[in-house]
Amino acid sequence: MVLAQVLALGGRALVLEVWALGLEELAMVLEEWAMVLEEWAMVLEEWELVLEECAVVLGVWAIMMEVWPLVLEVWVMGLEEWAMVPEGWRCRHWCWRCRHWWWRCGH
């Protein structure tokens, strides 16, 4: 009877030890998961920065797409004005002060 009680107490102690070891293992696994989640948070922050930079690049690209037609239009206007200059008067110097070909202003 006493032996049975000792074994019973020892068995319970063994079960409690196994439970304690299991809980320690679970705590370590949860700590590792916490570290993994922290690393994922850092990766997501990096991706957020990358996406913000992509948004800036796309914004600049959109502005360029709006500006280029205007640049080409001004260039075509310059070519049209050049075509109106008489053949003997043509030069290749643009007057930046007057904003037209120099034969008009004499600079």
PDB file of C-alpha atoms in Angstrom:
ATOM      1  CA  MET A   1       0.000   0.000   0.000  1.00  0.00           C
ATOM      2  CA  VAL A   2       2.754   2.459   0.920  1.00  0.00           C
ATOM      3  CA  LEU A   3       4.684   1.416  -2.178  1.00  0.00           C
ATOM      4  CA  ALA A   4       1.614   2.073  -4.307  1.00  0.00           C
ATOM      5  CA  GLN A   5       1.238   5.538  -2.756  1.00  0.00           C
ATOM      6  CA  VAL A   6       4.922   6.337  -3.317  1.00  0.00           C
ATOM      7  CA  LEU A   7       4.684   5.180  -6.910  1.00  0.00           C
ATOM      8  CA  ALA A   8       1.486   7.147  -7.339  1.00  0.00           C
ATOM      9  CA  LEU A   9       3.130  10.281  -5.952  1.00  0.00           C
ATOM     10  CA  GLY A  10       6.224   9.661  -8.049  1.00  0.00           C
ATOM     11  CA  GLY A  11       4.073   9.167 -11.134  1.00  0.00           C
ATOM     12  CA  ARG A  12       2.288  12.444 -10.500  1.00  0.00           C
ATOM     13  CA  ALA A  13       5.607  14.205 -10.019  1.00  0.00           C
ATOM     14  CA  LEU A  14       6.827  12.717 -13.282  1.00  0.00           C
ATOM     15  CA  VAL A  15       3.692  13.870 -15.077  1.00  0.00           C
ATOM     16  CA  LEU A  16       4.139  17.364 -13.624  1.00  0.00           C
ATOM     17  CA  GLU A  17       7.782  17.408 -14.737  1.00  0.00           C
ATOM     18  CA  VAL A  18       6.768  16.371 -18.239  1.00  0.00           C
ATOM     19  CA  TRP A  19       4.117  19.092 -18.247  1.00  0.00           C
ATOM     20  CA  ALA A  20       6.683  21.637 -17.074  1.00  0.00           C
ATOM     21  CA  LEU A  21       9.095  20.584 -19.830  1.00  0.00           C
ATOM     22  CA  GLY A  22       6.286  20.786 -22.367  1.00  0.00           C
ATOM     23  CA  LEU A  23       5.369  24.273 -21.210  1.00  0.00           C
ATOM     24  CA  GLU A  24       9.022  25.365 -21.413  1.00  0.00           C
ATOM     25  CA  GLU A  25       9.209  24.021 -24.973  1.00  0.00           C
ATOM     26  CA  LEU A  26       5.978  25.812 -25.800  1.00  0.00           C
ATOM     27  CA  ALA A  27       7.402  29.046 -24.362  1.00  0.00           C
ATOM     28  CA  MET A  28      10.533  28.682 -26.529  1.00  0.00           C
ATOM     29  CA  VAL A  29       8.431  28.013 -29.626  1.00  0.00           C
ATOM     30  CA  LEU A  30       6.304  31.075 -28.885  1.00  0.00           C
ATOM     31  CA  GLU A  31       9.448  33.195 -28.439  1.00  0.00           C
ATOM     32  CA  GLU A  32      10.741  31.972 -31.803  1.00  0.00           C
ATOM     33  CA  TRP A  33       7.389  32.786 -33.393  1.00  0.00           C
ATOM     34  CA  ALA A  34       7.547  36.247 -31.850  1.00  0.00           C
ATOM     35  CA  MET A  35      10.989  36.770 -33.418  1.00  0.00           C
ATOM     36  CA  VAL A  36       9.711  35.533 -36.782  1.00  0.00           C
ATOM     37  CA  LEU A  37       6.753  37.911 -36.585  1.00  0.00           C
ATOM     38  CA  GLU A  38       9.083  40.805 -35.711  1.00  0.00           C
ATOM     39  CA  GLU A  39      11.214  39.975 -38.759  1.00  0.00           C
ATOM     40  CA  TRP A  40       8.086  39.867 -40.920  1.00  0.00           C
ATOM     41  CA  ALA A  41       7.080  43.259 -39.543  1.00  0.00           C
ATOM     42  CA  MET A  42      10.480  44.650 -40.578  1.00  0.00           C
ATOM     43  CA  VAL A  43      10.121  43.095 -44.044  1.00  0.00           C
ATOM     44  CA  LEU A  44       6.674  44.634 -44.426  1.00  0.00           C
ATOM     45  CA  GLU A  45       8.044  48.034 -43.370  1.00  0.00           C
ATOM     46  CA  GLU A  46      10.746  47.705 -46.039  1.00  0.00           C
ATOM     47  CA  TRP A  47       8.094  46.815 -48.620  1.00  0.00           C
ATOM     48  CA  GLU A  48       6.075  49.829 -47.543  1.00  0.00           C
ATOM     49  CA  LEU A  49       9.101  52.046 -48.239  1.00  0.00           C
ATOM     50  CA  VAL A  50       9.648  50.360 -51.608  1.00  0.00           C
ATOM     51  CA  LEU A  51       6.011  50.898 -52.555  1.00  0.00           C
ATOM     52  CA  GLU A  52       6.204  54.553 -51.494  1.00  0.00           C
ATOM     53  CA  GLU A  53       9.280  54.995 -53.701  1.00  0.00           C
ATOM     54  CA  CYS A  54       7.455  53.303 -56.578  1.00  0.00           C
ATOM     55  CA  ALA A  55       4.554  55.701 -56.070  1.00  0.00           C
ATOM     56  CA  VAL A  56       6.961  58.642 -56.282  1.00  0.00           C
ATOM     57  CA  VAL A  57       8.514  57.253 -59.473  1.00  0.00           C
ATOM     58  CA  LEU A  58       5.082  56.704 -61.004  1.00  0.00           C
ATOM     59  CA  GLY A  59       4.078  60.235 -60.016  1.00  0.00           C
ATOM     60  CA  VAL A  60       7.150  61.661 -61.735  1.00  0.00           C
ATOM     61  CA  TRP A  61       6.424  59.491 -64.761  1.00  0.00           C
ATOM     62  CA  ALA A  62       2.840  60.802 -64.876  1.00  0.00           C
ATOM     63  CA  ILE A  63       4.106  64.389 -64.739  1.00  0.00           C
ATOM     64  CA  MET A  64       6.553  63.642 -67.555  1.00  0.00           C
ATOM     65  CA  MET A  65       3.725  62.181 -69.621  1.00  0.00           C
ATOM     66  CA  GLU A  66       1.817  65.445 -69.136  1.00  0.00           C
ATOM     67  CA  VAL A  67       4.826  67.675 -69.875  1.00  0.00           C
ATOM     68  CA  TRP A  68       6.227  65.911 -72.958  1.00  0.00           C
ATOM     69  CA  PRO A  69       3.296  66.782 -75.228  1.00  0.00           C
ATOM     70  CA  LEU A  70       3.743  70.434 -74.246  1.00  0.00           C
ATOM     71  CA  VAL A  71       7.467  70.269 -74.985  1.00  0.00           C
ATOM     72  CA  LEU A  72       6.799  68.703 -78.370  1.00  0.00           C
ATOM     73  CA  GLU A  73       4.121  71.292 -79.111  1.00  0.00           C
ATOM     74  CA  VAL A  74       6.547  74.140 -78.387  1.00  0.00           C
ATOM     75  CA  TRP A  75       9.169  72.442 -80.539  1.00  0.00           C
ATOM     76  CA  VAL A  76       6.697  72.117 -83.421  1.00  0.00           C
ATOM     77  CA  MET A  77       5.745  75.782 -83.006  1.00  0.00           C
ATOM     78  CA  GLY A  78       9.425  76.648 -83.297  1.00  0.00           C
ATOM     79  CA  LEU A  79       9.708  74.574 -86.459  1.00  0.00           C
ATOM     80  CA  GLU A  80       6.639  76.275 -87.896  1.00  0.00           C
ATOM     81  CA  GLU A  81       8.115  79.685 -87.133  1.00  0.00           C
ATOM     82  CA  TRP A  82      11.392  78.585 -88.706  1.00  0.00           C
ATOM     83  CA  ALA A  83       9.505  77.554 -91.825  1.00  0.00           C
ATOM     84  CA  MET A  84       8.059  81.088 -92.117  1.00  0.00           C
ATOM     85  CA  VAL A  85      11.517  82.707 -92.157  1.00  0.00           C
ATOM     86  CA  PRO A  86      12.582  83.651 -95.692  1.00  0.00           C
ATOM     87  CA  GLU A  87      15.359  81.439 -97.054  1.00  0.00           C
ATOM     88  CA  GLY A  88      17.970  84.205 -97.146  1.00  0.00           C
ATOM     89  CA  TRP A  89      17.258  85.297 -93.564  1.00  0.00           C
ATOM     90  CA  ARG A  90      17.477  81.923 -91.885  1.00  0.00           C
ATOM     91  CA  CYS A  91      19.921  81.533 -89.085  1.00  0.00           C
ATOM     92  CA  ARG A  92      20.207  78.964 -86.367  1.00  0.00           C
ATOM     93  CA  HIS A  93      20.396  81.306 -83.406  1.00  0.00           C
ATOM     94  CA  TRP A  94      17.478  81.548 -81.031  1.00  0.00           C
ATOM     95  CA  CYS A  95      17.248  84.805 -79.081  1.00  0.00           C
ATOM     96  CA  TRP A  96      16.596  83.810 -75.489  1.00  0.00           C
ATOM     97  CA  ARG A  97      15.923  87.417 -74.539  1.00  0.00           C
ATOM     98  CA  CYS A  98      13.121  87.925 -77.064  1.00  0.00           C
ATOM     99  CA  ARG A  99      12.119  84.265 -77.333  1.00  0.00           C
ATOM    100  CA  HIS A 100      12.271  84.034 -81.128  1.00  0.00           C
ATOM    101  CA  TRP A 101      14.774  83.805 -83.947  1.00  0.00           C
ATOM    102  CA  TRP A 102      17.338  86.599 -83.868  1.00  0.00           C
ATOM    103  CA  TRP A 103      16.557  88.018 -87.325  1.00  0.00           C
ATOM    104  CA  ARG A 104      13.442  89.627 -85.848  1.00  0.00           C
ATOM    105  CA  CYS A 105      15.111  91.513 -83.016  1.00  0.00           C
ATOM    106  CA  GLY A 106      18.625  92.005 -84.409  1.00  0.00           C
ATOM    107  CA  HIS A 107      20.437  90.819 -81.265  1.00  0.00           C
TER     108      HIS A 107
END
